[in-house]
PDB file of C-alpha atoms in Angstrom:
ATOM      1  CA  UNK A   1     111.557  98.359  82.081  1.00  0.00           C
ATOM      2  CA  UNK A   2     109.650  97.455  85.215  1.00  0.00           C
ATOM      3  CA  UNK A   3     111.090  96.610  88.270  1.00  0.00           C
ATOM      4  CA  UNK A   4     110.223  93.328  90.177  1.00  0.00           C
ATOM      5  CA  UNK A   5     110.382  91.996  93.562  1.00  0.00           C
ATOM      6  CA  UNK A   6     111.864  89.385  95.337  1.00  0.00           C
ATOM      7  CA  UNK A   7     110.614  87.987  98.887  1.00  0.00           C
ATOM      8  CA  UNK A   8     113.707  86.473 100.237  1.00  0.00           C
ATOM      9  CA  UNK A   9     111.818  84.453 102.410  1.00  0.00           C
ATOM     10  CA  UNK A  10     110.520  82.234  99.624  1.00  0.00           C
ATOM     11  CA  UNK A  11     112.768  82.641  96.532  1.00  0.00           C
ATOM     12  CA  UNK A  12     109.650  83.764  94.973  1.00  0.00           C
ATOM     13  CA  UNK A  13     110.093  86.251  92.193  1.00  0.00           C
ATOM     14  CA  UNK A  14     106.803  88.605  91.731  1.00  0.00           C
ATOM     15  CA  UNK A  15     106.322  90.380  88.474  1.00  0.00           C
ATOM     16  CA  UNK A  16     104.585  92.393  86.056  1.00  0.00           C
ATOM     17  CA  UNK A  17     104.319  93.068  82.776  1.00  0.00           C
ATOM     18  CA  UNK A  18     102.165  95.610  80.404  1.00  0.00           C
ATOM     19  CA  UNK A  19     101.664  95.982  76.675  1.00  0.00           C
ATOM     20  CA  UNK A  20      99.205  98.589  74.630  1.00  0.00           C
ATOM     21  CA  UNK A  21      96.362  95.685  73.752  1.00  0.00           C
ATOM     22  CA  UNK A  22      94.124  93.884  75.951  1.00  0.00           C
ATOM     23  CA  UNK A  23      94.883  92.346  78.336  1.00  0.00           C
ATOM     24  CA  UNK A  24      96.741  95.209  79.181  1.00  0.00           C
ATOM     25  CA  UNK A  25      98.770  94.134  82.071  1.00  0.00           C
ATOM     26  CA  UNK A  26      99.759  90.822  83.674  1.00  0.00           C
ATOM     27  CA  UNK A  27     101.013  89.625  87.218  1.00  0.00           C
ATOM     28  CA  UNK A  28     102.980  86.730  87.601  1.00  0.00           C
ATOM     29  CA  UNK A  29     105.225  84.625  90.214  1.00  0.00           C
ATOM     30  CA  UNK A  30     108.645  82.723  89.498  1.00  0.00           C
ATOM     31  CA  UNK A  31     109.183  80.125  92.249  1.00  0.00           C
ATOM     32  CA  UNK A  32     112.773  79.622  93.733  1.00  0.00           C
ATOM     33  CA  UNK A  33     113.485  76.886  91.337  1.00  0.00           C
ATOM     34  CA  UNK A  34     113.201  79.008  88.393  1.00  0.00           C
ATOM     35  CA  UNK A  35     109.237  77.843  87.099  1.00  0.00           C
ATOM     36  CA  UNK A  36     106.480  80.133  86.296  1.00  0.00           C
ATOM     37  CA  UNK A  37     103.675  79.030  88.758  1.00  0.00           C
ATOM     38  CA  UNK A  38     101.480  81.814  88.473  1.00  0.00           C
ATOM     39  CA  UNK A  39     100.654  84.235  85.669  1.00  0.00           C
ATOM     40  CA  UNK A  40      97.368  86.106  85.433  1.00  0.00           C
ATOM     41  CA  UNK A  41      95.712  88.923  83.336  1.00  0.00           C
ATOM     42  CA  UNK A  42      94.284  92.013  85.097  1.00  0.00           C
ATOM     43  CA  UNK A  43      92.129  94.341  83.550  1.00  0.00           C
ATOM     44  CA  UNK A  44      92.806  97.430  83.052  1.00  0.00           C
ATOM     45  CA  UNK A  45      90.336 100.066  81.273  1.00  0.00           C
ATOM     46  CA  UNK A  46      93.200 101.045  78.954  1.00  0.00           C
ATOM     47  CA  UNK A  47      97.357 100.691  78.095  1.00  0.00           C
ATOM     48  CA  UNK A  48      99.404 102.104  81.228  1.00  0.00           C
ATOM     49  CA  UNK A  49     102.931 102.717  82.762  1.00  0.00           C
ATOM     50  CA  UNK A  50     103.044 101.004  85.914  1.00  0.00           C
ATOM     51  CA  UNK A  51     107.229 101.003  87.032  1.00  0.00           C
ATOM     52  CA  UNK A  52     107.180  99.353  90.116  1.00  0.00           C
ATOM     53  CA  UNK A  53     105.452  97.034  93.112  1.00  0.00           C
ATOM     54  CA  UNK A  54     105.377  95.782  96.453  1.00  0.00           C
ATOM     55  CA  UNK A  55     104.106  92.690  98.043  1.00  0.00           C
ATOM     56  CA  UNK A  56     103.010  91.020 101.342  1.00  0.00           C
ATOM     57  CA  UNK A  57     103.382  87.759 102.635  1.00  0.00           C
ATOM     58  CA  UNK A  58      99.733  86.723 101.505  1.00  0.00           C
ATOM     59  CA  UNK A  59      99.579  89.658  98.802  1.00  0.00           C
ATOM     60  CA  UNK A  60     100.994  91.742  95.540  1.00  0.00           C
ATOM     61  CA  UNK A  61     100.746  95.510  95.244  1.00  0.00           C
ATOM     62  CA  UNK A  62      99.536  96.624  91.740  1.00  0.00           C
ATOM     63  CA  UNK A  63      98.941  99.858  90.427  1.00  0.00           C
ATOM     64  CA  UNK A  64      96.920 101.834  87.996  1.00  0.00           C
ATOM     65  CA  UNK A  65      98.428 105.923  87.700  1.00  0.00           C
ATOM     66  CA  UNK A  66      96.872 108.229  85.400  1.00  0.00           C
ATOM     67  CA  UNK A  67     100.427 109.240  83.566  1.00  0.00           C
ATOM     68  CA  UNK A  68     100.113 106.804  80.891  1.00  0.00           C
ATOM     69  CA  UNK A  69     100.082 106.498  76.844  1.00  0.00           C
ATOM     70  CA  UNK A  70      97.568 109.087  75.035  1.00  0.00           C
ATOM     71  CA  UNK A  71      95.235 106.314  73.188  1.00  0.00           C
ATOM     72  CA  UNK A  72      94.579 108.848  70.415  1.00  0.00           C
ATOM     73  CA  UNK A  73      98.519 108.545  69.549  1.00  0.00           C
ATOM     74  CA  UNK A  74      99.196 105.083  70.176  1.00  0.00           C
ATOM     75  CA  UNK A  75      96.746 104.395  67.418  1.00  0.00           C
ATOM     76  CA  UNK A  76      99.473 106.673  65.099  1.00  0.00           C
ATOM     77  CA  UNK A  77     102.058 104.695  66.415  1.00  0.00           C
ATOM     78  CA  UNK A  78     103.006 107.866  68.694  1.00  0.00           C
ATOM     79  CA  UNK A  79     103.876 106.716  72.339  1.00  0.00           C
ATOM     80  CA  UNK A  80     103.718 110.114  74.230  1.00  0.00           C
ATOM     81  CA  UNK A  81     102.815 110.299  77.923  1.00  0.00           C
ATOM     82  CA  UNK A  82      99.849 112.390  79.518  1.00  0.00           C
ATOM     83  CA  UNK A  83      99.141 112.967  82.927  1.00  0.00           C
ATOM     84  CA  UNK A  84      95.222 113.063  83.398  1.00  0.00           C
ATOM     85  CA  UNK A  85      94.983 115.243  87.081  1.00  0.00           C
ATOM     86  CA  UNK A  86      91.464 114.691  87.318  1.00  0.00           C
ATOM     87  CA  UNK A  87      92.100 110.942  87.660  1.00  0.00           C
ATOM     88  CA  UNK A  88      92.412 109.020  90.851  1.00  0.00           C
ATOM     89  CA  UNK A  89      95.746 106.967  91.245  1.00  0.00           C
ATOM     90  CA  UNK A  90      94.196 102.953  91.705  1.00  0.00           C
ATOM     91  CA  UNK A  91      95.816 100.290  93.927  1.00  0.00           C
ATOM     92  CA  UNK A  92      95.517  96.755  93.421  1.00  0.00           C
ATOM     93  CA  UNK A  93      95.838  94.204  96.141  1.00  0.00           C
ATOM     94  CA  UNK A  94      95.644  90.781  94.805  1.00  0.00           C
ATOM     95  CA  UNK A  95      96.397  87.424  97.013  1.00  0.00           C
ATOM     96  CA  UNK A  96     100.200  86.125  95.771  1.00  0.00           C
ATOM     97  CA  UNK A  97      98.371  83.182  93.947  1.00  0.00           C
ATOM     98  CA  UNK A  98      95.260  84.939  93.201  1.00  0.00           C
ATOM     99  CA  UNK A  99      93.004  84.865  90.085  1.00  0.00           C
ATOM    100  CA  UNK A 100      91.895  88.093  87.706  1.00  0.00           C
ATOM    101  CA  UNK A 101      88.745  88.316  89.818  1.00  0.00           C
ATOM    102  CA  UNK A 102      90.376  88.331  93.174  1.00  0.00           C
ATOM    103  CA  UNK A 103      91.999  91.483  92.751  1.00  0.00           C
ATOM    104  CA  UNK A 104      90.950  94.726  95.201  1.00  0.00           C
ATOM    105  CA  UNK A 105      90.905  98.235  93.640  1.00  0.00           C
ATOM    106  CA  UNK A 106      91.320 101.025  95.992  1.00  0.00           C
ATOM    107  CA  UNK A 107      91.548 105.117  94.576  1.00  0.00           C
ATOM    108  CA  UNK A 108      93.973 107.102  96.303  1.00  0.00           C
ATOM    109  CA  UNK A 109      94.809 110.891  95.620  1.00  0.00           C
ATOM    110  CA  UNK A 110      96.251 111.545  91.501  1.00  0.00           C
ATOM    111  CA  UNK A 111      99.920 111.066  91.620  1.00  0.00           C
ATOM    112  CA  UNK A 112     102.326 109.072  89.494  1.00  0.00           C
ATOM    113  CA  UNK A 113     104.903 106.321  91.480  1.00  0.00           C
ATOM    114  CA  UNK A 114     107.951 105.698  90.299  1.00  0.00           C
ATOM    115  CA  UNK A 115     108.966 103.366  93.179  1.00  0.00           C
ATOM    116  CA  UNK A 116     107.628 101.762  96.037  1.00  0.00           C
ATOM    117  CA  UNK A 117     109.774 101.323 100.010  1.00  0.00           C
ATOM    118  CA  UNK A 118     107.923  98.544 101.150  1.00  0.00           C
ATOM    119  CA  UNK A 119     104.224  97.135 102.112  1.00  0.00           C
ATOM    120  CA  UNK A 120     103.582  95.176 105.544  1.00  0.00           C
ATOM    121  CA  UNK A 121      99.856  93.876 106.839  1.00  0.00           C
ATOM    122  CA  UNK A 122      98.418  94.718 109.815  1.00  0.00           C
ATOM    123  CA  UNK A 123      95.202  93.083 111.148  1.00  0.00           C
ATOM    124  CA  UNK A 124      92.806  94.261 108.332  1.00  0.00           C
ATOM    125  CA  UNK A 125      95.241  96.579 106.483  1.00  0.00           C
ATOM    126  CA  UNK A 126      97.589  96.079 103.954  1.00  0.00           C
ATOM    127  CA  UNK A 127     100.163  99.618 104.312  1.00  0.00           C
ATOM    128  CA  UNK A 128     102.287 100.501 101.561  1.00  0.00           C
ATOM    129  CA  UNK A 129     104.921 103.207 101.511  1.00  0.00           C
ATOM    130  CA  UNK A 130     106.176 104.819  98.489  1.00  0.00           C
ATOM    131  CA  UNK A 131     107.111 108.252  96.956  1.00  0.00           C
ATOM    132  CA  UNK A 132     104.170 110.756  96.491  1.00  0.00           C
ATOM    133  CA  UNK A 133     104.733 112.983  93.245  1.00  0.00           C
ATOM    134  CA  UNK A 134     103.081 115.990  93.584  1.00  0.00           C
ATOM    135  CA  UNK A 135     103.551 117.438  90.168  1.00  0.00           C
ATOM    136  CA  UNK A 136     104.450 113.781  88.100  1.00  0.00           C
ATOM    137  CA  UNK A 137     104.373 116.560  84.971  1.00  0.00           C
ATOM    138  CA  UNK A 138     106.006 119.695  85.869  1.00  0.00           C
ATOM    139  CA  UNK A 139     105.531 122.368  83.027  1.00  0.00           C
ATOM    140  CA  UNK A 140     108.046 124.395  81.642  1.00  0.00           C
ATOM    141  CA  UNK A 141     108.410 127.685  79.748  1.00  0.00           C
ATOM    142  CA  UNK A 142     107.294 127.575  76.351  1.00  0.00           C
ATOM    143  CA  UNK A 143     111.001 128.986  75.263  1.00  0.00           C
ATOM    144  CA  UNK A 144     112.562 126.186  77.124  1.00  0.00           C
ATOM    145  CA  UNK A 145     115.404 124.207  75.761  1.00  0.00           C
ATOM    146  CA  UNK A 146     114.700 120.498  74.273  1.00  0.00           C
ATOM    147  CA  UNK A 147     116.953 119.554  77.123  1.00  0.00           C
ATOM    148  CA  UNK A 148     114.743 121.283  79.852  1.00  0.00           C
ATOM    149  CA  UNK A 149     111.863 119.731  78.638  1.00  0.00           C
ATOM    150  CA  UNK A 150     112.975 116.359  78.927  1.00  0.00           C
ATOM    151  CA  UNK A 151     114.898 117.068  82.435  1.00  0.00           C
ATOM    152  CA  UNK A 152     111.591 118.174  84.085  1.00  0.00           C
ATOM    153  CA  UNK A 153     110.338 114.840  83.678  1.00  0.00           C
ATOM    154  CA  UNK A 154     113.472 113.467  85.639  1.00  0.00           C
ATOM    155  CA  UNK A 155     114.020 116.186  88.456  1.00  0.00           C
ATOM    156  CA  UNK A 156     112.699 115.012  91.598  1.00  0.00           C
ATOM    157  CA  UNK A 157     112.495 118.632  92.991  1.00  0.00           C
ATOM    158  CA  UNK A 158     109.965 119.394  90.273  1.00  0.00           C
ATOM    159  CA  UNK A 159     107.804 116.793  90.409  1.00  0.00           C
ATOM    160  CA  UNK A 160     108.508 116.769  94.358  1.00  0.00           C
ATOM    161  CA  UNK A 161     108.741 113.462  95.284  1.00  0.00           C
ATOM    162  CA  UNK A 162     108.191 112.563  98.876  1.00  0.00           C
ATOM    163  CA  UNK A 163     108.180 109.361 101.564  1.00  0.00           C
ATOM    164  CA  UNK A 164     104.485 108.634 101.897  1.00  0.00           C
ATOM    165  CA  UNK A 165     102.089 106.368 103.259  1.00  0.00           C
ATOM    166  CA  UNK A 166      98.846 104.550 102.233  1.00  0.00           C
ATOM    167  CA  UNK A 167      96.761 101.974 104.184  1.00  0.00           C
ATOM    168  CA  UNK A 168      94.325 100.058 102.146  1.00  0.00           C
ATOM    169  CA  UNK A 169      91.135  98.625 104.816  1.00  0.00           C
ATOM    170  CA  UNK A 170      90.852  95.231 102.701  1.00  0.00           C
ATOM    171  CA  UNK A 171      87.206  94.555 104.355  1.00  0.00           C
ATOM    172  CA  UNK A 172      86.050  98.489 104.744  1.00  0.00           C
ATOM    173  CA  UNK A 173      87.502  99.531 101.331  1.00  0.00           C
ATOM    174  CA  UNK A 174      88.845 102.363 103.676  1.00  0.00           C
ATOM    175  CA  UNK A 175      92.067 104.451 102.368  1.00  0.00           C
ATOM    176  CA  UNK A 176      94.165 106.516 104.753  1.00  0.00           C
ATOM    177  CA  UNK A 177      97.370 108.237 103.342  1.00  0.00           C
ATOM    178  CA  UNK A 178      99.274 110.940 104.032  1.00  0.00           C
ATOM    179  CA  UNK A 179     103.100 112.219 103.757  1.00  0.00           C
ATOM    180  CA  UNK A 180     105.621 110.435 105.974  1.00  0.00           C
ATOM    181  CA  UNK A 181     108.097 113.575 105.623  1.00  0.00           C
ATOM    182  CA  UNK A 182     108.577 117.089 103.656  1.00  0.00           C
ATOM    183  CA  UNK A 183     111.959 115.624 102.422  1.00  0.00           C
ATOM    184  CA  UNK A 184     112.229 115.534  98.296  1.00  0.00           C
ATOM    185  CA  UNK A 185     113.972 112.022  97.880  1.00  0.00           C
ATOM    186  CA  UNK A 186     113.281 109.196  95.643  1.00  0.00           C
ATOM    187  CA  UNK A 187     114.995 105.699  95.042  1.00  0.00           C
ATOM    188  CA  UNK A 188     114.517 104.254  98.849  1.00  0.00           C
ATOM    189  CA  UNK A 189     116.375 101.043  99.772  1.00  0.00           C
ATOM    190  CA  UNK A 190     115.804  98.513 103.050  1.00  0.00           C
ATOM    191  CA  UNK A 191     117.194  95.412 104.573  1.00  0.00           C
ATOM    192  CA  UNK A 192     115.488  93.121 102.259  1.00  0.00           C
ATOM    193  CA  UNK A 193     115.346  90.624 104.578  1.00  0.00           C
ATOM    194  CA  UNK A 194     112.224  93.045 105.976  1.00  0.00           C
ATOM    195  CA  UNK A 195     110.643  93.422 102.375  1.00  0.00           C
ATOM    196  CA  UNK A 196     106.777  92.750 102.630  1.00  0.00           C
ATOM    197  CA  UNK A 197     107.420  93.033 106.487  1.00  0.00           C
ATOM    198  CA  UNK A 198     106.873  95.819 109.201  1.00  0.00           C
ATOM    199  CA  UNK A 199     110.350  98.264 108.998  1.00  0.00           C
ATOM    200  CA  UNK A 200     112.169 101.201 110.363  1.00  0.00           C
ATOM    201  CA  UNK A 201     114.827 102.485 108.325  1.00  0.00           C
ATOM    202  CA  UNK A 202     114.770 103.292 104.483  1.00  0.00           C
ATOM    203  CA  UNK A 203     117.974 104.757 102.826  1.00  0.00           C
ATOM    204  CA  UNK A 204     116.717 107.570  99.994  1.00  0.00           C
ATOM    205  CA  UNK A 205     119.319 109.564  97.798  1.00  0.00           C
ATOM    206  CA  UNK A 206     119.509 113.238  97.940  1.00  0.00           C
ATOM    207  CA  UNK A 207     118.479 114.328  94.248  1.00  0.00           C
ATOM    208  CA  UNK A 208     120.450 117.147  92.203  1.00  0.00           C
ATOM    209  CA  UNK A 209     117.925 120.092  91.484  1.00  0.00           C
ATOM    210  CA  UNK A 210     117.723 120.172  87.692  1.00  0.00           C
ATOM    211  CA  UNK A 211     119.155 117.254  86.892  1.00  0.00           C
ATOM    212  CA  UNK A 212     118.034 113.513  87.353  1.00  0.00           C
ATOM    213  CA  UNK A 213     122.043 112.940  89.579  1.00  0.00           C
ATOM    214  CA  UNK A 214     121.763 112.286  93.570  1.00  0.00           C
ATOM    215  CA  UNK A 215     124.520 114.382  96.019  1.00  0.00           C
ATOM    216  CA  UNK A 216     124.020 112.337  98.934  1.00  0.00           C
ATOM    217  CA  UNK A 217     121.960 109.665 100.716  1.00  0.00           C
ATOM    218  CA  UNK A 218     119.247 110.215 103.257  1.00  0.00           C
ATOM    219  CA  UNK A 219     118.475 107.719 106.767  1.00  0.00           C
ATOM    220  CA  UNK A 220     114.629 108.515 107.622  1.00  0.00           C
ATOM    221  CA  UNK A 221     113.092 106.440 110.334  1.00  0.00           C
ATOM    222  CA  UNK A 222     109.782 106.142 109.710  1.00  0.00           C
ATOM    223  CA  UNK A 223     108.885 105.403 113.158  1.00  0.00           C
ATOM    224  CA  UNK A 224     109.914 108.760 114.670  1.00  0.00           C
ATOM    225  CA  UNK A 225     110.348 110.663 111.761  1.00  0.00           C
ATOM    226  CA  UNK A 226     114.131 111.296 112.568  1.00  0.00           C
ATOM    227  CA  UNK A 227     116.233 112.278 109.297  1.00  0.00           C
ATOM    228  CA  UNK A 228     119.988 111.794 108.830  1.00  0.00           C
ATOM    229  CA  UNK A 229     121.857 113.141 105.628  1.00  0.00           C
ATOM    230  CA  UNK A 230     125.467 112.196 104.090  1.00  0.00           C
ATOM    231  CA  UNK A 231     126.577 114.409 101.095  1.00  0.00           C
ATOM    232  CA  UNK A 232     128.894 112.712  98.976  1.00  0.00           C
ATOM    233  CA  UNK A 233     130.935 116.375  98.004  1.00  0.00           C
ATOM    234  CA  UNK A 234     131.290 118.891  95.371  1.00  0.00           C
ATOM    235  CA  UNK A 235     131.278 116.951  92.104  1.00  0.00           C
ATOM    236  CA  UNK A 236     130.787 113.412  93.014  1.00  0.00           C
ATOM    237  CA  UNK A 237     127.334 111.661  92.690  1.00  0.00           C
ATOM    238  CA  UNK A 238     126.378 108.330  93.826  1.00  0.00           C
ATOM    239  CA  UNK A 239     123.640 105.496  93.260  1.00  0.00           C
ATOM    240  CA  UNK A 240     121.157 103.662  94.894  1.00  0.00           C
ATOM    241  CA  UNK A 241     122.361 102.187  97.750  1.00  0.00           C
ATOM    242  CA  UNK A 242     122.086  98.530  98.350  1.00  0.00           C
ATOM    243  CA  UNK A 243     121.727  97.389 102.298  1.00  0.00           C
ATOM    244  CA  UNK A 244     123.713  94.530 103.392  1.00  0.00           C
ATOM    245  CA  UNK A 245     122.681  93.311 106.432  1.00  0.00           C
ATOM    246  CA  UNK A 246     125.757  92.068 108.904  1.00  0.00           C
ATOM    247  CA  UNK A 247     126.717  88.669 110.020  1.00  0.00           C
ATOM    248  CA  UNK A 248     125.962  89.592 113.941  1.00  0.00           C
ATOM    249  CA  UNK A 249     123.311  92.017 112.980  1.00  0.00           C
ATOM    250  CA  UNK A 250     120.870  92.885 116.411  1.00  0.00           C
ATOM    251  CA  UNK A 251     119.131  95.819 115.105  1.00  0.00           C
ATOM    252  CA  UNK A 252     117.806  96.601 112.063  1.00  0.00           C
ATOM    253  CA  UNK A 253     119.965  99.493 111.005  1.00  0.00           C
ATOM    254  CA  UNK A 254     123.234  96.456 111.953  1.00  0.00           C
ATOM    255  CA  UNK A 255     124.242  96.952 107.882  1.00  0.00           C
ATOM    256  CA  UNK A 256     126.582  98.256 105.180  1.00  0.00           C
ATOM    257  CA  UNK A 257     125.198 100.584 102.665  1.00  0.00           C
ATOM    258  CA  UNK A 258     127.647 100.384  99.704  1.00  0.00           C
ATOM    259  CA  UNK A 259     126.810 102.561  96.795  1.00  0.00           C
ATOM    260  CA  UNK A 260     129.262 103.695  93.520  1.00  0.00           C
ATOM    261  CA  UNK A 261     130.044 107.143  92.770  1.00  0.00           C
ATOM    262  CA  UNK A 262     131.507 109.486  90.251  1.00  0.00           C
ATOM    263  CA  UNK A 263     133.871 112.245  90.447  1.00  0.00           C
ATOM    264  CA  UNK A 264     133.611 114.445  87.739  1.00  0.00           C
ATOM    265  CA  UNK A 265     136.402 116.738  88.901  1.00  0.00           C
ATOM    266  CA  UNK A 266     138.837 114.015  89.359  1.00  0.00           C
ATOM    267  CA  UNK A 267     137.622 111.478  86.572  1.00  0.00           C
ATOM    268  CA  UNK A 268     137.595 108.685  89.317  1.00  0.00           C
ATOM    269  CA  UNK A 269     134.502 106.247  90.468  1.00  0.00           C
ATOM    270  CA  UNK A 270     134.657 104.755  94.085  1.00  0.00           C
ATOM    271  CA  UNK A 271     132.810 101.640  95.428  1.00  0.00           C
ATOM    272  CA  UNK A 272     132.246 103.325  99.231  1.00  0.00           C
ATOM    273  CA  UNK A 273     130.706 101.108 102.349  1.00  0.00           C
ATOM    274  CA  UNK A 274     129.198 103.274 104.931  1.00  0.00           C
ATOM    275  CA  UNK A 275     128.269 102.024 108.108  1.00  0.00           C
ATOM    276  CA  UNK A 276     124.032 102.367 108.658  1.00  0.00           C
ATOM    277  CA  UNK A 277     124.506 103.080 112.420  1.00  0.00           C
ATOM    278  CA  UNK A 278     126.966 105.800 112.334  1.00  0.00           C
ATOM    279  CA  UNK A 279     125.622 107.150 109.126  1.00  0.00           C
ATOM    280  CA  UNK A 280     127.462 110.352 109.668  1.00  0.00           C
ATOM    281  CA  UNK A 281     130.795 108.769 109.646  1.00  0.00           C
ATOM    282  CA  UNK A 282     132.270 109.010 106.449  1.00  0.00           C
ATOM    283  CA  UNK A 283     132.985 105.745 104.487  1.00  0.00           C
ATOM    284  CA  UNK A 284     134.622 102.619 106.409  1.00  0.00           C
ATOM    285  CA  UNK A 285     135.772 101.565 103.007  1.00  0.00           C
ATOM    286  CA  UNK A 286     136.393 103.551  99.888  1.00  0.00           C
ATOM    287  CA  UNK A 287     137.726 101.361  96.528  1.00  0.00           C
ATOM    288  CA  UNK A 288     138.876 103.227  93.328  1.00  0.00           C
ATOM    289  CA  UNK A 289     137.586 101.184  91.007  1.00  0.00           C
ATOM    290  CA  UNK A 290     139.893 100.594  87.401  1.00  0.00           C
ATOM    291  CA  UNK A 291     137.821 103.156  85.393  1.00  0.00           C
ATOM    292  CA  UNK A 292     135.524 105.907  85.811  1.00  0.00           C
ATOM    293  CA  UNK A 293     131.658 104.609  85.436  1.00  0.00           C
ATOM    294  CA  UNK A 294     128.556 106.704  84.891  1.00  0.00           C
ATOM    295  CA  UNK A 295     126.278 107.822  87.508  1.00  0.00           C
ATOM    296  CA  UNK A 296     123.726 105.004  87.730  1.00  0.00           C
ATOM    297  CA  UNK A 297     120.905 104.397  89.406  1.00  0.00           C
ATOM    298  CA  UNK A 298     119.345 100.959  90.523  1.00  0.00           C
ATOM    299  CA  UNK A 299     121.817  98.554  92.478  1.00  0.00           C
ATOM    300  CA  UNK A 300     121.075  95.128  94.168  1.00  0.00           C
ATOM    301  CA  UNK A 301     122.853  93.089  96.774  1.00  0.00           C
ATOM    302  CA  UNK A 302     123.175  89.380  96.391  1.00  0.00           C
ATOM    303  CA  UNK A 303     124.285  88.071  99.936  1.00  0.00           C
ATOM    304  CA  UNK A 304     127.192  85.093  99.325  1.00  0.00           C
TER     305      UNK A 304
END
């Protein structure tokens, strides 16, 4: 299922959706009281994957990855993924309320994105950060277990998944990219109320080699490049964290990251609240919840 955004500014919900027929993909916006006010096609030159977007004040972030359905299959009814290396990732940059024709295509080095941190304008540019895959289809040893084969799709570390950058010159056509750090992370979360605006602090897990669990949460600050890591401990993996900004918040890193986790060695799941500033700290709060839940994934904070 793809993910969707939400400018908190406006209520607005921005979307996408994709199927295997022409059109092949459609954009769409939700207002605050709950109507579809916008929904256009966008051509594509054949069925994809897109996951995940980012938007602007004035504009949505689409994209076009070459890991995506082999046509040859689809037309068996076989829905098997190929990455095409020779293929240039496409962005799309189309105004919120824009029609099919408005859209921008930009090609940026092959990778595949899984998610996206955030996208800002500046003068000219629109600047999106995301998560660079180097390898988005990491082979394995023909002798490999069924297991491995499906894991190397979901281990970070092998498809080495970094913090990177792109700026998209909407007049020039210009594209500038490049890595924001050497770090393998994935799953990046921000103060939302800074989605689609100019940031400084993104909170990425730590991923398990081999597997597809995260050890730990990472604080990069993309303005000076400084890194801080918290390891959650042997046997306990967390989620996403979700940032919730506080009530007397100054700066932007004034927040709570709460995330669950899972002890396997104790059979226990705890809801813990870390403090953004002192990252280092430990939990300020650490609630055993009733039962012991599975290692998850995506989270989302809804303020009261």
């Amino acid at each position: 299922m793809p993910c969707r955004a939400v400018d908190e500014r406006t209520g607005e919900l921005l979307f996408f959706n994709y199927q295997t027929t022409a059109p092949y993909l459609h954009y769409g916006v939700v207002s605050s009281q709950r109507e579809l006010v916008h929904y256009v096609p966008i051509e594509l030159p054949g069925a994809r994957l897109p996951h995940d977007m980012a938007f602007t004040p004035n504009y949505s972030v689409l994209n076009d990855c070459p890991l995506f359905w082999d046509a040859d299959l689809i037309e068996r009814g076989v829905y098997a993924t190929r990455y095409h290396r020779d293929m240039p990732m496409r962005i799309g940059i189309i105004p919120r309320y824009g029609a099919s024709s408005d859209i921008k295509w930009f090609e940026c080095r092959p990778t595949f994105v899984l998610h996206w941190i955030n996208a800002w304008e500046e003068g000219d540019e629109v600047v999106v950060d995301g998560y660079f895959e180097d390898d988005p289809s990491p082979r394995v040893a023909s002798d490999a277990t069924i297991e491995a084969k499906m894991f190397r799709f979901l281990d970070l570390h092998s498809m080495k998944s970094r913090p990177y950058r792109w700026r998209f010159n909407l007049k020039s056509g210009a594209v500038n990219e490049g890595y924001l750090s050497e770090t393998i992370t994935e799953f990046g979360m921000i103060d939302q109320q800074r989605a689609g605006l100019p940031y400084r602090y993104v909170y990425s897990v730590v991923p398990t080699k081999g597997m597809f669990t995260f050890d730990g949460l990472i604080k990069h600050d993309v303005q000076t490049g400084r890194e801080e890591v918290l390891m959650f401990g042997d046997g306990v993996f967390g989620s996403e964290t979700v940032v919730a900004r506080k009530p007397d918040a100054v700066d932007e890193d004034d927040a709570w990251l709460i995330t669950f986790t899972s002890d396997l060695l104790n059979d226990t799941s705890h809801c813990g609240v870390y403090d953004a500033k002192a990252f280092g700290g430990g939990p300020v709060a650490r609630i055993e919840l009733p039962e012991r839940i599975s290692s998850g994934t995506h989270a989302c904070w809804a303020a009261a």
